[in-house]
Amino acid sequence: MRTLIHLAAGALTVAALAGCAGLNQVSSEVRSYSQWPAGRQPGSYVYERLPSQQVDASRQQRLEDAARGALAAAGFTEAGAGQTSDFSVQLGARVIGVDGGPGSDPFWPRGIYPWVGYGHRGQFYLGSGFGWGAQWTLYPGRTYYEREVALLVRDRRTGQPVYETRATHSSGSPGIGALLPALFDAALSDFPHADPNPRRVTTPSTP
């Protein structure tokens, strides 16, 4: 009997660990657009901050820290202070909260049931979409949240944007900070390739 109890406890532990492993995976919808020159390799970069992003420097610093690992994995190296760089990188993040909606389904297709006409909609953005922001729509029922990060790479020599990518993740929690590295990992997962059609990308998240 004691052996059976130990075996059952072990099985429960394995199941719990498997469940935790599943919870530490973030599934995101990614869209990317590229004008990356053929044969060009990633190089050094500096972060670019819009004037609106300089208002809350600590918040923007959190974004930059979260994206640094994904940029390194894509082959970029951050230029040191006073050094020249090949590229500039602009970041943004936002959280959209939706209360209810038809069926209170977090995967409710907004293309079929547009937001307009279902209630009040408010929004707040910083930096023309590349900044921290929040947007919400008020409906009766349960709330779910859609988080999105955006990343733009610009050639510093020509000033032209060469790569743009966004990753979106939805769940019932409003938090975004702990998910930022996983979202940036997803956004740059196919660099330098691009696909404007939404695709599902799963990346690990630190608990």
CSV table of N, CA and C in Angstrom, one decimal, residues 60-141:
chain,number,residue,atom,x,y,z
A,60,GLN,N,10.2,52.5,-20.7
A,60,GLN,CA,10.8,52.2,-22.0
A,60,GLN,C,12.0,51.3,-21.8
A,61,GLN,N,12.7,51.5,-20.7
A,61,GLN,CA,13.9,50.7,-20.4
A,61,GLN,C,13.5,49.2,-20.2
A,62,ARG,N,12.3,49.0,-19.6
A,62,ARG,CA,11.9,47.7,-19.4
A,62,ARG,C,11.6,47.0,-20.7
A,63,LEU,N,11.0,47.7,-21.7
A,63,LEU,CA,10.8,47.2,-23.0
A,63,LEU,C,12.1,46.8,-23.6
A,64,GLU,N,13.1,47.7,-23.6
A,64,GLU,CA,14.4,47.5,-24.2
A,64,GLU,C,15.1,46.3,-23.6
A,65,ASP,N,15.0,46.2,-22.3
A,65,ASP,CA,15.6,45.0,-21.6
A,65,ASP,C,15.0,43.7,-22.0
A,66,ALA,N,13.7,43.7,-22.2
A,66,ALA,CA,12.9,42.5,-22.6
A,66,ALA,C,13.2,42.1,-24.0
A,67,ALA,N,13.5,43.0,-24.9
A,67,ALA,CA,13.8,42.7,-26.3
A,67,ALA,C,15.2,42.3,-26.6
A,68,ARG,N,16.1,42.6,-25.7
A,68,ARG,CA,17.6,42.5,-25.9
A,68,ARG,C,17.9,41.0,-26.3
A,69,GLY,N,17.3,40.1,-25.6
A,69,GLY,CA,17.7,38.7,-25.8
A,69,GLY,C,17.2,38.2,-27.2
A,70,ALA,N,16.0,38.6,-27.6
A,70,ALA,CA,15.5,38.3,-28.9
A,70,ALA,C,16.3,38.8,-30.0
A,71,LEU,N,16.8,40.1,-29.8
A,71,LEU,CA,17.6,40.7,-30.9
A,71,LEU,C,19.0,40.0,-31.0
A,72,ALA,N,19.5,39.6,-29.8
A,72,ALA,CA,20.8,38.8,-29.8
A,72,ALA,C,20.6,37.5,-30.5
A,73,ALA,N,19.5,36.8,-30.3
A,73,ALA,CA,19.2,35.5,-30.9
A,73,ALA,C,19.1,35.7,-32.4
A,74,ALA,N,18.6,36.8,-32.9
A,74,ALA,CA,18.5,37.1,-34.3
A,74,ALA,C,19.8,37.5,-35.0
A,75,GLY,N,20.8,37.7,-34.2
A,75,GLY,CA,22.1,38.0,-34.7
A,75,GLY,C,22.6,39.4,-34.5
A,76,PHE,N,21.8,40.3,-33.8
A,76,PHE,CA,22.2,41.7,-33.6
A,76,PHE,C,23.0,41.8,-32.4
A,77,THR,N,23.9,42.8,-32.4
A,77,THR,CA,24.7,43.1,-31.2
A,77,THR,C,24.4,44.6,-30.8
A,78,GLU,N,24.2,44.9,-29.6
A,78,GLU,CA,24.0,46.2,-29.1
A,78,GLU,C,25.3,47.0,-29.1
A,79,ALA,N,25.2,48.2,-29.7
A,79,ALA,CA,26.4,49.1,-29.7
A,79,ALA,C,26.6,49.7,-28.4
A,80,GLY,N,27.8,49.9,-28.0
A,80,GLY,CA,28.1,50.5,-26.7
A,80,GLY,C,27.9,52.0,-26.8
A,81,ALA,N,28.0,52.7,-25.7
A,81,ALA,CA,27.8,54.1,-25.6
A,81,ALA,C,28.9,54.8,-26.5
A,82,GLY,N,28.5,55.7,-27.3
A,82,GLY,CA,29.5,56.4,-28.1
A,82,GLY,C,29.9,55.7,-29.4
A,83,GLN,N,29.5,54.5,-29.6
A,83,GLN,CA,29.9,53.7,-30.8
A,83,GLN,C,28.9,53.9,-31.9
A,84,THR,N,29.4,53.8,-33.1
A,84,THR,CA,28.5,53.8,-34.3
A,84,THR,C,27.7,52.5,-34.4
A,85,SER,N,26.6,52.5,-35.1
A,85,SER,CA,25.8,51.3,-35.2
A,85,SER,C,25.2,51.3,-36.6
A,86,ASP,N,24.9,50.0,-37.0
A,86,ASP,CA,24.3,49.8,-38.4
A,86,ASP,C,22.8,50.1,-38.4
A,87,PHE,N,22.1,49.8,-37.3
A,87,PHE,CA,20.7,49.9,-37.3
A,87,PHE,C,20.2,50.6,-36.0
A,88,SER,N,19.0,51.1,-36.1
A,88,SER,CA,18.3,51.5,-34.9
A,88,SER,C,17.0,50.7,-34.7
A,89,VAL,N,16.7,50.4,-33.5
A,89,VAL,CA,15.5,49.6,-33.2
A,89,VAL,C,14.5,50.4,-32.4
A,90,GLN,N,13.3,50.4,-32.8
A,90,GLN,CA,12.2,51.1,-32.1
A,90,GLN,C,11.2,50.0,-31.6
A,91,LEU,N,10.8,50.2,-30.4
A,91,LEU,CA,9.9,49.2,-29.7
A,91,LEU,C,8.6,49.8,-29.3
A,92,GLY,N,7.6,49.0,-29.1
A,92,GLY,CA,6.3,49.4,-28.6
A,92,GLY,C,5.6,48.2,-28.0
A,93,ALA,N,4.6,48.5,-27.1
A,93,ALA,CA,3.8,47.5,-26.4
A,93,ALA,C,2.5,48.1,-26.0
A,94,ARG,N,1.5,47.3,-26.0
A,94,ARG,CA,0.2,47.8,-25.6
A,94,ARG,C,-0.6,46.6,-25.1
A,95,VAL,N,-1.7,46.9,-24.3
A,95,VAL,CA,-2.6,45.9,-23.7
A,95,VAL,C,-4.0,46.4,-24.1
A,96,ILE,N,-4.8,45.5,-24.7
A,96,ILE,CA,-6.2,45.8,-25.1
A,96,ILE,C,-7.1,44.9,-24.2
A,97,GLY,N,-8.0,45.5,-23.4
A,97,GLY,CA,-8.9,44.8,-22.6
A,97,GLY,C,-10.3,44.8,-23.2
A,98,VAL,N,-10.9,43.7,-23.2
A,98,VAL,CA,-12.3,43.6,-23.8
A,98,VAL,C,-13.2,42.9,-22.8
A,99,ASP,N,-14.2,43.5,-22.3
A,99,ASP,CA,-15.2,43.0,-21.4
A,99,ASP,C,-16.3,42.3,-22.2
A,100,GLY,N,-16.4,41.0,-22.0
A,100,GLY,CA,-17.5,40.2,-22.6
A,100,GLY,C,-17.3,40.1,-24.1
A,101,GLY,N,-18.4,40.5,-24.8
A,101,GLY,CA,-18.5,40.3,-26.3
A,101,GLY,C,-19.4,39.1,-26.6
A,102,PRO,N,-19.7,38.9,-27.8
A,102,PRO,CA,-20.6,37.7,-28.1
A,102,PRO,C,-20.1,36.4,-27.6
A,103,GLY,N,-20.8,35.8,-26.6
A,103,GLY,CA,-20.4,34.5,-26.1
A,103,GLY,C,-19.2,34.7,-25.1
A,104,SER,N,-18.7,35.9,-24.8
A,104,SER,CA,-17.6,36.1,-23.9
A,104,SER,C,-16.4,35.1,-24.2
A,105,ASP,N,-16.2,35.0,-25.5
A,105,ASP,CA,-15.2,34.1,-26.0
A,105,ASP,C,-13.9,34.9,-26.3
A,106,PRO,N,-12.7,34.5,-25.7
A,106,PRO,CA,-11.5,35.3,-26.0
A,106,PRO,C,-11.1,35.1,-27.4
A,107,PHE,N,-11.6,34.1,-28.1
A,107,PHE,CA,-11.2,34.0,-29.5
A,107,PHE,C,-12.3,34.4,-30.4
A,108,TRP,N,-13.2,35.2,-29.9
A,108,TRP,CA,-14.3,35.8,-30.7
A,108,TRP,C,-13.8,36.5,-31.9
A,109,PRO,N,-14.3,36.2,-33.1
A,109,PRO,CA,-13.8,36.8,-34.3
A,109,PRO,C,-14.3,38.2,-34.5
A,110,ARG,N,-13.5,39.2,-34.2
A,110,ARG,CA,-14.0,40.6,-34.3
A,110,ARG,C,-14.3,41.0,-35.8
A,111,GLY,N,-13.7,40.3,-36.8
A,111,GLY,CA,-14.1,40.6,-38.1
A,111,GLY,C,-15.5,40.3,-38.4
A,112,ILE,N,-16.1,39.4,-37.7
A,112,ILE,CA,-17.5,39.1,-37.9
A,112,ILE,C,-18.4,39.9,-37.0
A,113,TYR,N,-17.9,40.1,-35.8
A,113,TYR,CA,-18.7,41.0,-34.8
A,113,TYR,C,-17.8,42.2,-34.5
A,114,PRO,N,-17.9,43.2,-35.3
A,114,PRO,CA,-17.0,44.4,-35.1
A,114,PRO,C,-17.3,45.1,-33.8
A,115,TRP,N,-16.2,45.7,-33.3
A,115,TRP,CA,-16.4,46.4,-32.0
A,115,TRP,C,-17.4,47.6,-32.1
A,116,VAL,N,-17.4,48.3,-33.2
A,116,VAL,CA,-18.3,49.4,-33.3
A,116,VAL,C,-19.8,49.0,-33.1
A,117,GLY,N,-20.5,49.7,-32.2
A,117,GLY,CA,-21.9,49.4,-32.0
A,117,GLY,C,-22.2,48.5,-30.8
A,118,TYR,N,-21.1,47.9,-30.1
A,118,TYR,CA,-21.3,47.1,-29.0
A,118,TYR,C,-21.1,47.8,-27.7
A,119,GLY,N,-20.6,49.0,-27.7
A,119,GLY,CA,-20.3,49.7,-26.4
A,119,GLY,C,-19.3,50.8,-26.6
A,120,HIS,N,-18.8,51.3,-25.5
A,120,HIS,CA,-17.9,52.4,-25.5
A,120,HIS,C,-16.5,51.8,-25.7
A,121,ARG,N,-15.7,52.6,-26.5
A,121,ARG,CA,-14.3,52.2,-26.8
A,121,ARG,C,-13.4,53.3,-26.5
A,122,GLY,N,-12.4,53.1,-25.7
A,122,GLY,CA,-11.4,54.1,-25.4
A,122,GLY,C,-10.0,53.6,-25.7
A,123,GLN,N,-9.1,54.6,-26.0
A,123,GLN,CA,-7.7,54.1,-26.3
A,123,GLN,C,-6.7,55.2,-25.9
A,124,PHE,N,-5.5,54.7,-25.7
A,124,PHE,CA,-4.4,55.6,-25.3
A,124,PHE,C,-3.2,55.1,-25.9
A,125,TYR,N,-2.4,55.8,-26.7
A,125,TYR,CA,-1.2,55.3,-27.3
A,125,TYR,C,-0.1,56.3,-27.1
A,126,LEU,N,1.1,55.9,-27.1
A,126,LEU,CA,2.3,56.7,-27.1
A,126,LEU,C,3.1,56.4,-28.3
A,127,GLY,N,3.5,57.4,-29.0
A,127,GLY,CA,4.5,57.2,-30.1
A,127,GLY,C,3.9,56.7,-31.4
A,128,SER,N,2.7,57.1,-31.8
A,128,SER,CA,2.1,56.7,-33.0
A,128,SER,C,2.1,55.2,-33.2
A,129,GLY,N,1.7,54.5,-32.1
A,129,GLY,CA,1.6,53.0,-32.1
A,129,GLY,C,2.9,52.3,-31.7
A,130,PHE,N,4.0,53.0,-31.6
A,130,PHE,CA,5.2,52.4,-31.1
A,130,PHE,C,5.5,53.0,-29.7
A,131,GLY,N,4.8,52.5,-28.7
A,131,GLY,CA,5.0,53.0,-27.4
A,131,GLY,C,4.2,52.2,-26.5
A,132,TRP,N,4.1,52.6,-25.2
A,132,TRP,CA,3.2,51.9,-24.3
A,132,TRP,C,1.8,52.4,-24.4
A,133,GLY,N,0.9,51.6,-24.4
A,133,GLY,CA,-0.5,52.1,-24.5
A,133,GLY,C,-1.5,51.1,-23.9
A,134,ALA,N,-2.7,51.6,-23.9
A,134,ALA,CA,-3.8,50.7,-23.4
A,134,ALA,C,-5.1,51.1,-24.2
A,135,GLN,N,-5.9,50.1,-24.5
A,135,GLN,CA,-7.1,50.3,-25.2
A,135,GLN,C,-8.1,49.4,-24.6
A,136,TRP,N,-9.4,49.8,-24.5
A,136,TRP,CA,-10.4,49.0,-23.9
A,136,TRP,C,-11.7,49.2,-24.6
A,137,THR,N,-12.5,48.1,-24.5
A,137,THR,CA,-13.9,48.2,-24.9
A,137,THR,C,-14.8,47.6,-23.8
A,138,LEU,N,-15.9,48.3,-23.5
A,138,LEU,CA,-16.7,47.9,-22.4
A,138,LEU,C,-17.9,47.1,-22.9
A,139,TYR,N,-18.0,45.8,-22.5
A,139,TYR,CA,-19.1,45.0,-22.8
A,139,TYR,C,-19.6,44.3,-21.5
A,140,PRO,N,-20.8,43.9,-21.4
A,140,PRO,CA,-21.2,43.1,-20.2
A,140,PRO,C,-20.5,41.7,-20.3
A,141,GLY,N,-20.0,41.2,-19.2
A,141,GLY,CA,-19.5,39.8,-19.2
A,141,GLY,C,-18.0,39.8,-18.8
